[in-house]
Amino acid sequence: MTGSRYILFTLSLIYLSLSINAYAQDTRSTLPVGTVNDTPVYFEELLKEYAKSVNKTPELQELKSFLPLFLNYKAKIAFGRDSGLYEDPSILQEYDQYVTEASYSFLVDRVVKPKLFDEFSERSDWELKVFHVLITPSDSTELSTIDIRLNKAREDIQKGIPLDEVNNRYSSVMRGRKTGGTLQWITAGTTVKAFEDVVFDLRVGEVSEIFRTQFGFHIALLIDKREKTPARLVNHVYIQRKPDSSSVEKINKAYRALADSGRNWSEVVLNYSEDPASVSREGNIGWIHYTINLPEEFLNKVMTLPAPTPYSQPIETQFGYHIFKIDSVRTFDDLDDRSDFLRGRFENVNYKFEDKDFILEQANQRYPDQTFTKKNISEATISLFPEFKEIARSYLDGLVIFKINENHIWSANKEDSIAVQDIYQTNKDLYRIEERPFYFQFYANDSSLIEQVTTYVQSGNPPSSVKSEFRGVEVSMDSSTVYANISEFDLKSQKPETFTEIIPLNDSFTAVWLVKHLERRHMTYEEAFDQIYNDYLPQKEQRFINDLRDRYNVAENYPNLEQAYKSYTFSHEN
């Protein structure tokens, strides 16, 4: 085959394949698989509705079984519209309440969390060194006074006055300490979001304007910003500092055991370390990084060691003496691996997802052309997100269907009562109460109390008076359960007007006074009504559905369903 003929042949095959697929798609879109109220229902709509409850590729027979159920559902929807239920005030009130609350939840999952995670992920690449002045207002503090003090603090920083002096001069005092000062290195999720948002927008050397967090009013200076130093997995041998030289001698002895005697790490930890929390983990103290809440002096000594380090020389910190072992530095195989790790951290950050004002603020930042308010949140969410519009529509349909079922199927009318009474009279033998005990059961924490009760009842006193006569005794009476329900006792063979033995039950003691055995008998009509009506309901529902199908010309088209299904399976296979 020549080159030009081969190209023409290949193009012909491609065209044929595209034509077949287009025909398959067209078949699914144009062949109605049923009608309701003379309106065609297509395969795609049926398939979409089926997929809401079944998460797998359907078999043809499953769709054949589902089709009449779906058409009956659509007939109920049509009946609801004709009956004015979509304008029913009680339904609309419940719908509005649901959609408003659901809008907040939807925005959190679809807008706020993705927005914040993207921001969190980007910020997690950086570490910031920040100084801040914090004034915590009291009831007597004037806001104008706070503004004056913080603006003066801002001027002093810009003049180059030492930061410690600025902090001492202007920050509030809490529990004897200044609330401001220079923070350890921070990254995404280290501080509250209101603080983080401000400092991550600063340039190095820039002082912020006055801003507020849940802790009070701040100004902040970005001292430094650098790429985040990867965390490292750290183990240590730890010796507590003592006033004499024994601590130094012991840490040096541990070091010689490693360096000179060649003893393995876990053995040295077990024999020398005075950190009981980490000894059982071979000295492991976890992943250490600059943004963890540990003194910066300690962090600098750990984070500047080479990685890996089999064991360091003895190092003194404010905690005591250590030999550090650096196992590894945290790295990620790819972006997905990093994203999974950050998502775990993100989920532990205390964002205010339950705060409606916070949700609205974040949504408005994400969609500046769409204004979200407490009054219009449901309308705004419906207009912006087709999937939420579908959720809202489905919920309203569900309320209407519930009302239809309640009015026309579940609630008994005069005609139903006549039908149920006829069923009862015709099938009395089906509705019986079996032989059962009529008894009183007594409970108390003290077995001697139960003994007093047995004596009291056996003396001819009514068991119904026990509750009022004996403090600390609980009483239950039953005459409707079968014997098997009182599993602790064999009441079937017990004589009437006698007590069972006293037995422990959970944290108390119990005994049963058997009054008599009630004989097997027919239920009265009133006793049997609920059971009969539940058996009758499917018949009533089917009659209602049949009336709806006639009223709205409901019809299945199974040949079209089979043809559309073939097109559907063909397109999935190709």
XYZ file of C-alpha atoms in Angstrom:
574
model
C 0.000 0.000 0.000
C 1.458 3.384 -0.989
C 1.912 6.149 1.548
C -1.020 8.258 0.280
C -3.370 5.246 0.158
C -2.347 4.257 3.688
C -3.123 7.763 4.946
C -6.535 7.721 3.209
C -7.300 4.278 4.644
C -6.324 5.376 8.171
C -8.427 8.541 7.909
C -11.382 6.450 6.732
C -11.101 4.208 9.792
C -10.909 7.212 12.091
C -13.949 8.761 10.399
C -15.875 5.495 10.684
C -15.002 5.189 14.385
C -16.046 8.777 15.067
C -19.283 8.246 13.143
C -20.136 5.114 15.122
C -19.422 6.860 18.419
C -21.451 9.886 17.343
C -24.318 7.570 16.381
C -24.075 5.827 19.754
C -24.189 9.161 21.561
C -27.063 10.314 19.367
C -28.996 7.109 20.069
C -28.711 7.632 23.804
C -29.849 11.248 23.425
C -32.705 10.883 20.940
C -34.361 7.552 21.713
C -36.875 7.958 24.572
C -36.885 5.040 26.988
C -40.230 6.149 28.411
C -42.754 8.963 28.595
C -44.483 10.815 31.438
C -47.259 13.276 30.666
C -46.331 12.992 26.966
C -42.799 14.189 27.791
C -40.004 11.851 26.635
C -37.494 10.496 29.159
C -34.093 9.677 27.682
C -31.503 7.060 28.536
C -28.946 9.589 29.807
C -31.396 10.935 32.391
C -32.268 7.415 33.532
C -28.598 6.488 33.819
C -27.769 9.652 35.761
C -30.550 9.007 38.276
C -29.546 5.353 38.660
C -25.926 6.345 39.350
C -26.996 8.460 42.351
C -27.628 5.331 44.395
C -25.516 2.640 42.677
C -21.812 3.221 42.123
C -21.195 0.711 39.354
C -21.865 0.165 35.676
C -25.466 -1.073 35.482
C -26.598 -4.274 33.830
C -29.429 -4.019 31.320
C -31.779 -5.965 33.599
C -31.049 -3.561 36.466
C -32.028 -0.609 34.282
C -35.154 -2.429 33.144
C -36.162 -2.878 36.781
C -35.282 0.723 37.631
C -37.083 2.312 34.673
C -40.697 1.968 35.967
C -39.619 3.188 39.413
C -38.040 6.270 37.861
C -41.052 6.996 35.665
C -43.384 6.588 38.655
C -41.174 9.057 40.526
C -41.477 11.585 37.687
C -45.248 11.077 37.659
C -45.340 11.968 41.371
C -43.311 15.107 40.611
C -45.829 16.082 37.909
C -48.689 15.418 40.347
C -46.943 17.581 42.952
C -46.730 20.485 40.509
C -50.363 20.131 39.490
C -51.381 19.960 43.156
C -49.562 23.209 44.001
C -47.135 21.530 46.395
C -44.180 23.418 44.910
C -45.820 26.604 46.221
C -46.813 25.086 49.583
C -45.558 27.512 52.310
C -44.584 24.771 54.776
C -42.588 22.925 52.129
C -40.874 26.107 50.927
C -40.000 27.095 54.487
C -38.322 23.747 55.151
C -36.621 23.921 51.738
C -35.252 27.420 52.424
C -33.896 26.363 55.830
C -32.173 23.316 54.359
C -30.719 25.063 51.307
C -29.350 27.924 53.401
C -27.501 25.579 55.775
C -26.437 23.293 52.926
C -24.994 26.301 51.077
C -22.523 26.925 53.898
C -21.454 23.271 53.976
C -21.139 23.189 50.184
C -19.038 26.366 50.092
C -16.735 25.012 52.803
C -16.081 21.800 50.844
C -16.023 23.224 47.320
C -14.645 26.741 47.779
C -13.202 27.555 51.184
C -11.156 24.406 51.866
C -9.611 24.230 48.352
C -8.800 27.957 48.479
C -7.221 27.710 51.914
C -5.332 24.540 51.046
C -3.774 26.147 47.954
C -2.747 29.089 50.117
C -1.501 26.740 52.876
C 0.504 24.702 50.365
C 2.175 27.781 48.894
C 3.022 29.275 52.290
C 4.407 25.952 53.544
C 7.461 26.505 51.350
C 8.533 29.413 53.565
C 9.632 30.243 57.100
C 9.158 33.715 58.547
C 10.867 35.446 61.454
C 8.369 37.950 62.868
C 8.339 40.533 65.635
C 5.031 41.925 66.873
C 3.567 44.255 69.451
C 0.308 43.006 70.986
C -2.158 45.021 73.058
C -4.948 43.008 74.645
C -7.843 45.403 75.289
C -9.673 45.505 78.611
C -13.166 46.835 79.260
C -11.722 50.223 80.174
C -9.362 50.475 77.185
C -10.323 53.065 74.568
C -9.735 51.880 70.991
C -8.333 55.288 70.108
C -5.754 54.841 72.884
C -4.724 51.485 71.410
C -4.319 53.092 67.970
C -2.118 55.833 69.413
C 0.134 53.366 71.271
C 0.507 51.011 68.302
C 1.236 53.847 65.878
C 3.934 55.101 68.260
C 5.345 51.577 68.415
C 5.339 51.491 64.624
C 7.256 54.776 64.481
C 9.804 53.513 67.028
C 10.453 50.365 64.982
C 10.948 52.440 61.852
C 13.359 54.672 63.791
C 15.475 51.613 64.623
C 14.781 51.465 68.357
C 15.683 47.951 69.632
C 12.765 45.572 69.303
C 12.966 44.315 72.874
C 12.636 47.899 74.051
C 9.625 48.471 71.781
C 7.971 45.309 73.057
C 8.582 46.238 76.710
C 7.268 49.731 76.161
C 4.031 48.989 74.292
C 2.891 45.350 74.554
C 0.396 44.259 77.183
C 1.404 42.082 80.122
C -0.232 38.730 80.767
C 0.758 36.383 83.609
C 3.789 38.556 84.272
C 5.125 38.422 80.687
C 4.927 40.737 77.709
C 2.461 39.423 75.100
C 4.491 40.596 72.097
C 8.087 40.048 71.037
C 10.052 38.122 68.441
C 8.461 34.804 67.525
C 10.316 31.667 66.613
C 10.256 30.829 62.916
C 6.692 30.365 61.687
C 5.154 28.783 58.609
C 1.661 28.026 57.334
C -0.620 26.892 60.131
C 1.710 27.944 62.966
C -0.320 30.997 64.021
C -3.975 31.983 63.776
C -5.021 32.801 60.232
C -5.669 36.504 60.810
C -2.042 36.916 61.939
C -0.668 34.665 59.213
C -2.518 36.540 56.450
C -0.907 39.837 57.461
C 2.684 38.698 57.944
C 2.808 36.614 54.758
C 1.861 39.730 52.795
C 4.742 41.773 54.242
C 8.117 42.373 52.609
C 11.240 41.807 54.723
C 11.757 44.921 56.855
C 8.162 46.108 56.403
C 5.953 46.974 59.391
C 2.252 46.200 59.093
C -0.656 48.485 59.731
C -2.677 47.851 62.909
C -4.681 44.624 62.667
C -6.782 42.539 65.006
C -6.821 38.832 65.912
C -8.670 36.907 68.596
C -5.824 37.850 70.989
C -6.051 41.609 70.543
C -4.519 44.370 68.382
C -1.105 44.001 66.703
C 1.493 45.542 64.538
C 4.035 43.150 63.016
C 7.513 43.463 61.510
C 8.785 40.844 59.071
C 12.404 40.417 60.130
C 13.368 37.666 57.708
C 11.909 35.209 55.213
C 13.583 32.086 53.884
C 12.789 28.813 52.149
C 11.631 26.261 54.644
C 14.345 24.054 56.098
C 13.301 20.395 55.703
C 12.427 18.566 58.900
C 14.752 15.813 60.092
C 14.073 12.628 62.008
C 16.004 12.898 65.268
C 17.002 10.441 68.006
C 19.029 11.227 71.092
C 20.789 9.926 74.141
C 19.873 12.369 76.892
C 21.549 13.027 80.252
C 19.949 15.398 82.716
C 22.161 18.249 83.947
C 23.326 17.859 87.578
C 25.233 20.262 89.826
C 28.340 18.051 89.878
C 30.365 16.633 86.988
C 28.519 13.294 86.820
C 26.321 14.409 83.899
C 29.320 15.276 81.743
C 31.056 12.046 82.702
C 28.014 9.964 81.816
C 27.420 11.585 78.403
C 31.121 11.185 77.564
C 30.963 7.542 78.622
C 27.980 7.016 76.320
C 29.866 8.685 73.482
C 32.930 6.455 74.018
C 30.663 3.411 73.969
C 29.609 4.449 70.466
C 32.868 5.821 69.124
C 35.484 3.572 70.771
C 33.682 0.384 71.733
C 31.488 0.189 68.628
C 28.321 -0.581 70.596
C 25.096 -0.173 68.629
C 22.865 2.836 69.059
C 19.833 1.104 70.639
C 22.051 -0.546 73.265
C 23.626 2.772 74.243
C 20.193 4.440 74.469
C 18.918 1.662 76.688
C 21.940 1.746 79.017
C 22.583 5.490 79.267
C 19.648 7.711 78.240
C 17.648 9.426 80.981
C 14.698 10.277 78.740
C 12.180 7.517 79.592
C 9.686 8.713 76.967
C 12.084 8.047 74.098
C 14.083 5.068 75.429
C 11.411 2.598 74.304
C 11.646 4.128 70.794
C 15.462 3.820 70.597
C 15.759 7.501 71.489
C 13.417 8.725 68.750
C 12.052 12.224 69.487
C 10.297 12.616 66.131
C 10.566 15.055 63.259
C 12.294 18.277 64.301
C 11.988 21.522 62.338
C 12.440 25.233 62.985
C 8.715 25.891 63.371
C 8.190 23.347 66.148
C 7.566 24.769 69.625
C 11.067 24.261 71.051
C 13.734 26.814 72.076
C 15.579 28.205 69.094
C 18.984 27.486 70.670
C 18.080 23.795 70.841
C 16.731 23.821 67.279
C 19.843 25.481 65.880
C 22.076 22.798 67.381
C 19.930 19.998 65.953
C 19.159 21.516 62.564
C 22.784 22.404 61.738
C 24.021 18.815 62.120
C 24.710 17.009 58.849
C 22.090 14.527 57.707
C 22.425 11.670 58.139
C 24.498 11.670 61.338
C 25.131 8.203 62.894
C 25.877 9.961 66.199
C 27.077 13.431 67.139
C 29.624 14.423 69.711
C 28.105 15.342 73.099
C 26.111 18.577 72.802
C 24.924 20.771 75.660
C 21.525 22.496 75.429
C 19.338 24.239 77.986
C 17.740 20.842 78.680
C 20.955 18.991 79.489
C 23.427 16.882 77.489
C 22.670 14.987 74.278
C 24.164 12.779 71.628
C 22.024 13.243 68.518
C 21.432 10.760 65.715
C 19.930 12.202 62.521
C 18.254 9.450 60.546
C 16.888 11.308 57.550
C 15.602 14.566 56.119
C 11.960 14.762 55.064
C 11.686 14.603 51.292
C 8.814 13.866 48.921
C 8.736 11.505 45.969
C 6.602 13.854 43.887
C 4.070 16.671 44.139
C 1.272 14.253 45.035
C 3.341 12.890 47.920
C 3.957 16.428 49.185
C 0.291 17.314 48.755
C -0.819 14.283 50.783
C 1.560 15.226 53.608
C 0.428 18.855 53.631
C -3.219 17.846 53.542
C -2.700 15.907 56.771
C -1.242 19.039 58.394
C -3.963 21.223 56.888
C -6.733 19.112 58.428
C -5.250 19.751 61.885
C -5.226 23.541 61.504
C -8.009 25.211 63.470
C -9.757 27.097 60.685
C -13.166 28.568 61.526
C -15.227 26.392 59.206
C -18.241 26.669 61.517
C -18.107 30.494 61.427
C -20.573 31.699 58.786
C -18.966 35.145 58.499
C -15.604 33.479 57.833
C -17.159 31.264 55.131
C -18.753 34.268 53.429
C -15.500 36.247 53.616
C -13.508 33.428 52.004
C -16.137 32.818 49.314
C -16.216 36.513 48.407
C -12.417 36.561 48.142
C -12.520 33.550 45.827
C -15.348 34.924 43.660
C -15.074 38.743 43.719
C -17.695 39.098 40.967
C -20.304 37.236 43.044
C -21.403 38.735 46.357
C -22.266 36.199 49.068
C -24.320 37.459 52.012
C -26.349 35.757 54.736
C -29.507 36.810 52.924
C -28.598 35.602 49.442
C -26.207 32.711 50.123
C -28.529 30.004 48.789
C -29.426 31.957 45.622
C -25.777 32.866 45.008
C -24.587 29.297 45.509
C -27.307 27.900 43.248
C -26.518 30.414 40.491
C -22.770 29.758 40.608
C -22.694 25.963 41.010
C -24.888 23.753 38.782
C -24.191 20.719 40.998
C -25.557 22.549 44.036
C -28.575 23.637 42.009
C -29.197 19.929 41.375
C -28.801 19.147 45.111
C -31.330 21.855 45.980
C -33.772 20.705 43.294
C -33.529 17.091 44.458
C -34.218 18.119 48.053
C -37.296 20.115 47.043
C -38.516 17.169 44.961
C -37.958 14.940 47.980
C -40.075 17.195 50.207
C -42.862 17.166 47.641
C -42.713 13.375 47.268
C -42.805 13.008 51.064
C -45.904 15.231 51.241
C -47.614 13.233 48.490
C -46.865 9.956 50.259
C -48.032 11.406 53.556
C -51.313 12.696 52.131
C -52.187 9.879 49.747
C -50.493 6.729 51.061
C -49.390 6.809 54.692
C -52.311 8.650 56.299
C -55.375 6.492 56.880
C -58.742 7.809 55.668
C -62.275 6.462 56.114
C -61.946 4.209 53.069
C -58.711 2.764 54.474
C -60.316 2.075 57.848
C -63.116 0.111 56.134
C -60.573 -1.869 54.110
C -58.412 -2.610 57.160
C -61.480 -3.671 59.168
C -62.476 -6.015 56.356
C -58.981 -7.541 56.329
C -59.179 -7.989 60.109
C -62.560 -9.696 60.028
C -61.486 -11.991 57.173
C -58.080 -12.933 58.623
C -58.510 -12.832 62.407
C -56.391 -15.942 62.911
C -53.365 -14.108 61.498
C -53.474 -11.522 64.257
C -52.841 -13.129 67.639
C -51.011 -12.359 70.852
C -49.104 -15.411 72.042
C -49.154 -16.789 75.575
C -47.097 -14.439 77.742
C -46.298 -13.608 81.348
C -47.755 -10.737 83.315
C -45.030 -9.807 85.822
C -43.308 -7.175 87.926
C -39.502 -6.953 87.848
C -37.603 -5.258 90.680
C -34.056 -3.835 90.580
C -31.800 -2.516 93.352
C -28.088 -2.043 93.974
C -28.350 -3.968 97.237
C -29.588 -7.585 97.234
C -30.959 -7.141 100.778
C -33.392 -4.532 99.419
C -34.717 -7.076 96.918
C -35.099 -9.594 99.775
C -37.214 -7.021 101.650
C -39.350 -6.512 98.531
C -39.988 -10.248 98.161
C -41.115 -10.482 101.786
C -43.331 -7.413 101.337
C -45.072 -8.744 98.210
C -45.407 -12.302 99.509
C -47.176 -10.854 102.584
C -50.048 -9.805 100.304
C -49.052 -6.228 99.531
C -49.637 -5.070 95.920
C -46.409 -5.151 93.826
C -47.462 -1.856 92.255
C -46.855 -0.138 95.614
C -43.203 -1.217 95.917
C -41.849 1.873 94.143
C -43.429 4.212 96.705
C -42.614 2.021 99.720
C -38.934 1.236 99.036
C -36.331 3.880 98.247
C -33.696 2.729 95.787
C -35.879 0.076 94.102
C -36.800 0.383 90.420
C -39.916 -1.424 89.139
C -40.959 -2.461 85.641
C -44.209 -4.156 84.669
C -44.916 -6.025 81.456
C -47.702 -8.110 80.006
C -47.033 -7.835 76.290
C -43.663 -9.462 75.701
C -43.021 -13.117 75.023
C -41.166 -15.264 77.554
C -37.933 -15.192 75.602
C -37.595 -11.460 76.186
C -36.920 -12.053 79.882
C -33.819 -14.054 79.124
C -32.529 -14.127 82.699
C -35.502 -16.168 83.948
C -37.500 -19.213 82.897
C -40.933 -17.723 83.511
C -42.717 -20.181 81.261
C -42.414 -22.957 83.840
C -42.853 -20.679 86.864
C -45.971 -20.850 89.020
C -48.108 -17.695 89.239
C -47.829 -15.499 92.341
C -44.283 -16.622 93.072
C -40.868 -14.972 92.951
C -37.882 -16.011 90.913
C -34.555 -16.272 92.643
C -32.580 -13.038 93.158
C -29.766 -12.763 90.623
C -27.074 -10.155 89.844
C -27.750 -8.185 86.664
C -25.150 -5.727 85.367
C -24.364 -3.551 88.415
C -27.528 -4.356 90.375
C -29.714 -7.223 91.602
C -33.101 -8.262 90.279
C -36.023 -10.617 90.868
C -39.369 -11.127 89.122
C -42.833 -11.581 90.658
C -44.973 -13.556 88.205
C -48.590 -12.463 88.544
C -50.089 -14.917 86.039
C -49.772 -16.484 82.603
C -51.880 -14.671 80.015
C -53.410 -17.044 77.473
C -52.924 -16.884 73.736
C -55.702 -14.820 72.181
C -56.829 -12.907 69.123
C -55.794 -9.276 68.938
C -58.537 -6.724 69.168
C -59.061 -4.590 66.067
C -57.325 -1.668 67.789
C -54.328 -3.844 68.733
C -54.038 -5.235 65.213
C -54.622 -1.985 63.314
C -50.983 -0.887 62.880
C -49.852 -4.328 61.752
C -52.742 -4.702 59.300
C -52.302 -1.181 57.960
C -48.592 -1.784 57.308
C -49.547 -4.907 55.352
C -52.231 -2.939 53.530
C -50.036 0.043 52.587
C -48.291 -1.598 49.573
C -51.706 -2.320 48.042
C -52.834 1.240 48.652
C -49.610 2.638 47.201
C -49.907 0.479 44.093
C -53.454 1.702 43.484
C -52.263 5.294 43.819
C -49.361 4.646 41.430
C -51.698 3.003 38.916
C -53.981 6.055 39.027
C -50.948 8.335 38.487
C -49.726 6.239 35.560
C -53.130 6.487 33.910
C -53.417 10.208 34.625
C -49.967 11.041 33.231
C -49.774 8.440 30.457
C -46.705 6.761 31.940
C -45.185 4.225 29.550
C -41.898 2.325 29.374
C -40.182 1.728 26.043
C -38.041 -1.343 26.627
C -36.936 -1.830 22.960
C -35.500 1.712 22.985
C -33.880 1.027 26.336
C -32.176 -2.074 24.916
C -30.951 -0.162 21.868
C -29.670 2.769 23.957
C -27.967 0.346 26.339
C -26.134 -1.323 23.428
C -24.880 2.094 22.331
C -23.847 2.853 25.899
C -21.858 -0.384 26.334
C -20.289 0.021 22.872
C -19.044 3.534 23.659
C -17.579 2.312 26.983
C -15.791 -0.582 25.328
C -14.342 1.662 22.615
